[in-house]
Amino acid sequence: MYRLAGPAALTAYATTITAANWLTAHHGMVHVGVGLVTTAGTVAAGAALLARDAVQDTLGRRWAVAGIGIGTALTAVTSPALAFASAAAFVVAEAADMGVYTPLRTRGWARAALASGVIGALVDTLLFLHLAHFPITTATVGGQLLGKTLWATLLPVLLVITVRRWRRALPRHTVRA
């Protein structure tokens, strides 16, 4: 089962990059409430930042960079207009994300994933909006960060923490041979 974790993480990573760009190319900006707007692919882009951490943990940094290449190639096929903006934003954001995630990983996965997710989301947001020619306003940056940090980073991390605690609390049964 663990042998599949790396390829599954890489597939999830490349797929979320592609999905984020496809959704954005086909649906543009969407309202997310309280005066905020975001690109339609924001939650998928945020999930990509978390998936990148899983790729690094299971396959290493080189595969994380390869995942960007795979996602960019798929984006070039599905949403060619966004391929450059996406690739540039992901490369720079992933570098920032790795710079935070890697040193913090020894202090625990949740701390590293949350901190790197916030940094990666901020860098990705500002660079992608600029390169893709979307407006950079309080409403767009706020909407992007809401989607990437709350919905695609904080909630999944809290879910993982909750499941881990729940599993630890379950009674251990020993199987006799």
mmCIF file of C-alpha atoms in Angstrom:
data_model
loop_
_atom_site.group_PDB
_atom_site.id
_atom_site.type_symbol
_atom_site.label_atom_id
_atom_site.label_comp_id
_atom_site.label_asym_id
_atom_site.label_seq_id
_atom_site.Cartn_x
_atom_site.Cartn_y
_atom_site.Cartn_z
ATOM 1 C CA MET A 1 0.000 0.000 0.000
ATOM 2 C CA TYR A 2 2.813 2.451 0.867
ATOM 3 C CA ARG A 3 4.439 1.869 -2.541
ATOM 4 C CA LEU A 4 1.380 3.506 -4.085
ATOM 5 C CA ALA A 5 1.509 6.602 -1.869
ATOM 6 C CA GLY A 6 4.181 8.387 -3.939
ATOM 7 C CA PRO A 7 2.614 7.823 -7.356
ATOM 8 C CA ALA A 8 -0.815 8.694 -5.918
ATOM 9 C CA ALA A 9 0.556 11.949 -4.454
ATOM 10 C CA LEU A 10 2.255 12.836 -7.759
ATOM 11 C CA THR A 11 -0.945 12.100 -9.685
ATOM 12 C CA ALA A 12 -2.956 14.229 -7.245
ATOM 13 C CA TYR A 13 -0.427 17.045 -7.556
ATOM 14 C CA ALA A 14 -0.372 17.154 -11.353
ATOM 15 C CA THR A 15 -4.156 16.720 -11.479
ATOM 16 C CA THR A 16 -4.863 19.577 -9.058
ATOM 17 C CA ILE A 17 -2.554 21.907 -11.009
ATOM 18 C CA THR A 18 -4.357 21.024 -14.231
ATOM 19 C CA ALA A 19 -7.808 21.256 -12.631
ATOM 20 C CA ALA A 20 -7.032 24.675 -11.157
ATOM 21 C CA ASN A 21 -6.051 26.030 -14.556
ATOM 22 C CA TRP A 22 -8.906 24.381 -16.434
ATOM 23 C CA LEU A 23 -11.471 25.740 -13.977
ATOM 24 C CA THR A 24 -9.951 29.219 -14.170
ATOM 25 C CA ALA A 25 -9.783 29.175 -17.975
ATOM 26 C CA HIS A 26 -13.398 28.063 -18.290
ATOM 27 C CA HIS A 27 -15.043 29.952 -15.428
ATOM 28 C CA GLY A 28 -12.769 32.951 -14.766
ATOM 29 C CA MET A 29 -13.480 34.828 -11.568
ATOM 30 C CA VAL A 30 -16.203 33.731 -9.152
ATOM 31 C CA HIS A 31 -17.734 35.414 -6.098
ATOM 32 C CA VAL A 32 -16.963 33.722 -2.790
ATOM 33 C CA GLY A 33 -18.960 35.988 -0.500
ATOM 34 C CA VAL A 34 -18.264 38.967 1.726
ATOM 35 C CA GLY A 35 -17.146 41.040 -1.248
ATOM 36 C CA LEU A 36 -14.388 38.619 -2.257
ATOM 37 C CA VAL A 37 -13.762 37.119 -5.673
ATOM 38 C CA THR A 38 -11.319 34.484 -6.785
ATOM 39 C CA THR A 39 -10.357 32.466 -9.800
ATOM 40 C CA ALA A 40 -12.543 29.401 -10.182
ATOM 41 C CA GLY A 41 -9.542 27.110 -9.708
ATOM 42 C CA THR A 42 -8.371 28.563 -6.406
ATOM 43 C CA VAL A 43 -9.318 25.652 -4.152
ATOM 44 C CA ALA A 44 -7.697 23.199 -6.567
ATOM 45 C CA ALA A 45 -4.563 25.380 -6.612
ATOM 46 C CA GLY A 46 -4.516 25.378 -2.826
ATOM 47 C CA ALA A 47 -4.927 21.612 -2.797
ATOM 48 C CA ALA A 48 -1.945 21.430 -5.145
ATOM 49 C CA LEU A 49 0.201 23.149 -2.515
ATOM 50 C CA LEU A 50 -0.774 20.485 0.018
ATOM 51 C CA ALA A 51 -0.302 17.670 -2.526
ATOM 52 C CA ARG A 52 3.196 18.995 -3.211
ATOM 53 C CA ASP A 53 4.072 18.384 0.426
ATOM 54 C CA ALA A 54 2.885 14.781 0.069
ATOM 55 C CA VAL A 55 5.015 14.352 -3.065
ATOM 56 C CA GLN A 56 8.067 15.684 -1.251
ATOM 57 C CA ASP A 57 7.468 13.323 1.689
ATOM 58 C CA THR A 58 6.951 10.222 -0.463
ATOM 59 C CA LEU A 59 9.110 10.777 -3.562
ATOM 60 C CA GLY A 60 11.394 13.725 -2.809
ATOM 61 C CA ARG A 61 11.922 17.250 -4.087
ATOM 62 C CA ARG A 62 12.856 16.276 -7.643
ATOM 63 C CA TRP A 63 9.517 14.599 -8.128
ATOM 64 C CA ALA A 64 7.764 17.675 -6.740
ATOM 65 C CA VAL A 65 9.424 19.715 -9.476
ATOM 66 C CA ALA A 66 8.539 17.007 -12.011
ATOM 67 C CA GLY A 67 4.915 17.322 -10.872
ATOM 68 C CA ILE A 68 4.968 20.994 -11.867
ATOM 69 C CA GLY A 69 6.248 19.965 -15.302
ATOM 70 C CA ILE A 70 3.524 17.353 -15.700
ATOM 71 C CA GLY A 71 0.843 19.800 -14.527
ATOM 72 C CA THR A 72 2.182 22.477 -16.882
ATOM 73 C CA ALA A 73 2.186 20.089 -19.847
ATOM 74 C CA LEU A 74 -1.391 19.069 -19.121
ATOM 75 C CA THR A 75 -2.350 22.720 -18.674
ATOM 76 C CA ALA A 76 -0.796 23.572 -22.046
ATOM 77 C CA VAL A 77 -3.184 21.039 -23.590
ATOM 78 C CA THR A 78 -6.297 21.973 -21.611
ATOM 79 C CA SER A 79 -5.775 25.717 -20.994
ATOM 80 C CA PRO A 80 -2.871 26.972 -23.135
ATOM 81 C CA ALA A 81 -3.427 30.637 -22.262
ATOM 82 C CA LEU A 82 -2.721 29.946 -18.589
ATOM 83 C CA ALA A 83 0.205 27.526 -18.982
ATOM 84 C CA PHE A 84 2.992 30.118 -18.622
ATOM 85 C CA ALA A 85 1.379 32.017 -15.754
ATOM 86 C CA SER A 86 0.653 28.770 -13.951
ATOM 87 C CA ALA A 87 4.105 27.289 -14.456
ATOM 88 C CA ALA A 88 5.900 30.439 -13.324
ATOM 89 C CA ALA A 89 3.638 30.906 -10.300
ATOM 90 C CA PHE A 90 3.918 27.262 -9.251
ATOM 91 C CA VAL A 91 7.703 27.150 -9.643
ATOM 92 C CA VAL A 92 8.236 30.274 -7.541
ATOM 93 C CA ALA A 93 5.521 29.350 -5.026
ATOM 94 C CA GLU A 94 6.812 25.810 -4.728
ATOM 95 C CA ALA A 95 10.338 27.083 -4.109
ATOM 96 C CA ALA A 96 8.990 29.304 -1.317
ATOM 97 C CA ASP A 97 6.806 26.446 -0.064
ATOM 98 C CA MET A 98 9.767 24.034 0.014
ATOM 99 C CA GLY A 99 11.886 26.630 1.769
ATOM 100 C CA VAL A 100 9.364 26.686 4.584
ATOM 101 C CA TYR A 101 8.103 23.079 4.557
ATOM 102 C CA THR A 102 11.456 21.290 4.536
ATOM 103 C CA PRO A 103 12.974 22.898 7.646
ATOM 104 C CA LEU A 104 9.682 22.760 9.569
ATOM 105 C CA ARG A 105 8.917 19.141 8.654
ATOM 106 C CA THR A 106 11.080 17.843 11.497
ATOM 107 C CA ARG A 107 8.805 19.677 13.952
ATOM 108 C CA GLY A 108 5.707 17.927 12.643
ATOM 109 C CA TRP A 109 3.735 17.571 9.463
ATOM 110 C CA ALA A 110 0.801 19.831 10.414
ATOM 111 C CA ARG A 111 2.967 22.795 11.381
ATOM 112 C CA ALA A 112 5.035 22.446 8.198
ATOM 113 C CA ALA A 113 1.995 22.006 5.938
ATOM 114 C CA LEU A 114 0.153 25.000 7.409
ATOM 115 C CA ALA A 115 3.113 27.394 7.298
ATOM 116 C CA SER A 116 4.253 26.358 3.833
ATOM 117 C CA GLY A 117 0.684 26.420 2.548
ATOM 118 C CA VAL A 118 0.210 30.027 3.647
ATOM 119 C CA ILE A 119 3.531 31.168 2.153
ATOM 120 C CA GLY A 120 2.982 29.191 -1.056
ATOM 121 C CA ALA A 121 -0.561 30.544 -1.380
ATOM 122 C CA LEU A 122 0.548 34.150 -1.022
ATOM 123 C CA VAL A 123 3.370 33.855 -3.555
ATOM 124 C CA ASP A 124 1.241 31.846 -6.004
ATOM 125 C CA THR A 125 -1.658 34.276 -5.709
ATOM 126 C CA LEU A 126 0.294 37.443 -6.399
ATOM 127 C CA LEU A 127 2.379 36.026 -9.223
ATOM 128 C CA PHE A 128 -0.428 34.113 -10.943
ATOM 129 C CA LEU A 129 -2.886 37.007 -10.858
ATOM 130 C CA HIS A 130 -0.231 39.309 -12.317
ATOM 131 C CA LEU A 131 0.972 36.961 -15.067
ATOM 132 C CA ALA A 132 -2.530 35.816 -16.032
ATOM 133 C CA HIS A 133 -3.668 39.458 -16.238
ATOM 134 C CA PHE A 134 -6.262 39.224 -13.499
ATOM 135 C CA PRO A 135 -6.741 42.273 -11.277
ATOM 136 C CA ILE A 136 -4.729 42.409 -8.074
ATOM 137 C CA THR A 137 -7.123 43.952 -5.585
ATOM 138 C CA THR A 138 -8.080 43.379 -1.981
ATOM 139 C CA ALA A 139 -11.099 41.418 -3.212
ATOM 140 C CA THR A 140 -9.122 39.097 -5.523
ATOM 141 C CA VAL A 141 -6.143 38.514 -3.226
ATOM 142 C CA GLY A 142 -8.469 38.028 -0.250
ATOM 143 C CA GLY A 143 -10.619 35.584 -2.195
ATOM 144 C CA GLN A 144 -7.600 33.629 -3.405
ATOM 145 C CA LEU A 145 -6.106 33.414 0.086
ATOM 146 C CA LEU A 146 -9.453 32.423 1.593
ATOM 147 C CA GLY A 147 -9.748 29.525 -0.839
ATOM 148 C CA LYS A 148 -6.136 28.405 -0.696
ATOM 149 C CA THR A 149 -5.427 28.814 3.004
ATOM 150 C CA LEU A 150 -8.788 28.080 4.631
ATOM 151 C CA TRP A 151 -10.535 25.609 2.344
ATOM 152 C CA ALA A 152 -7.546 23.879 0.730
ATOM 153 C CA THR A 153 -4.962 23.979 3.527
ATOM 154 C CA LEU A 154 -6.377 24.578 7.009
ATOM 155 C CA LEU A 155 -9.469 22.354 6.741
ATOM 156 C CA PRO A 156 -7.634 19.337 5.239
ATOM 157 C CA VAL A 157 -4.833 19.646 7.819
ATOM 158 C CA LEU A 158 -7.388 19.802 10.635
ATOM 159 C CA LEU A 159 -9.131 16.766 9.150
ATOM 160 C CA VAL A 160 -5.862 14.800 9.100
ATOM 161 C CA ILE A 161 -5.099 15.820 12.697
ATOM 162 C CA THR A 162 -8.601 14.798 13.800
ATOM 163 C CA VAL A 163 -8.411 11.417 12.051
ATOM 164 C CA ARG A 164 -4.951 10.745 13.515
ATOM 165 C CA ARG A 165 -6.185 11.541 17.041
ATOM 166 C CA TRP A 166 -9.292 9.448 16.526
ATOM 167 C CA ARG A 167 -7.210 6.489 15.293
ATOM 168 C CA ARG A 168 -4.855 6.783 18.284
ATOM 169 C CA ALA A 169 -7.829 6.728 20.628
ATOM 170 C CA LEU A 170 -9.207 3.486 19.172
ATOM 171 C CA PRO A 171 -8.560 0.399 21.281
ATOM 172 C CA ARG A 172 -5.694 -1.708 19.931
ATOM 173 C CA HIS A 173 -6.635 -5.316 19.203
ATOM 174 C CA THR A 174 -3.960 -7.901 18.940
ATOM 175 C CA VAL A 175 -4.335 -10.662 16.426
ATOM 176 C CA ARG A 176 -3.224 -14.077 17.648
ATOM 177 C CA ALA A 177 -1.646 -16.497 15.252
#
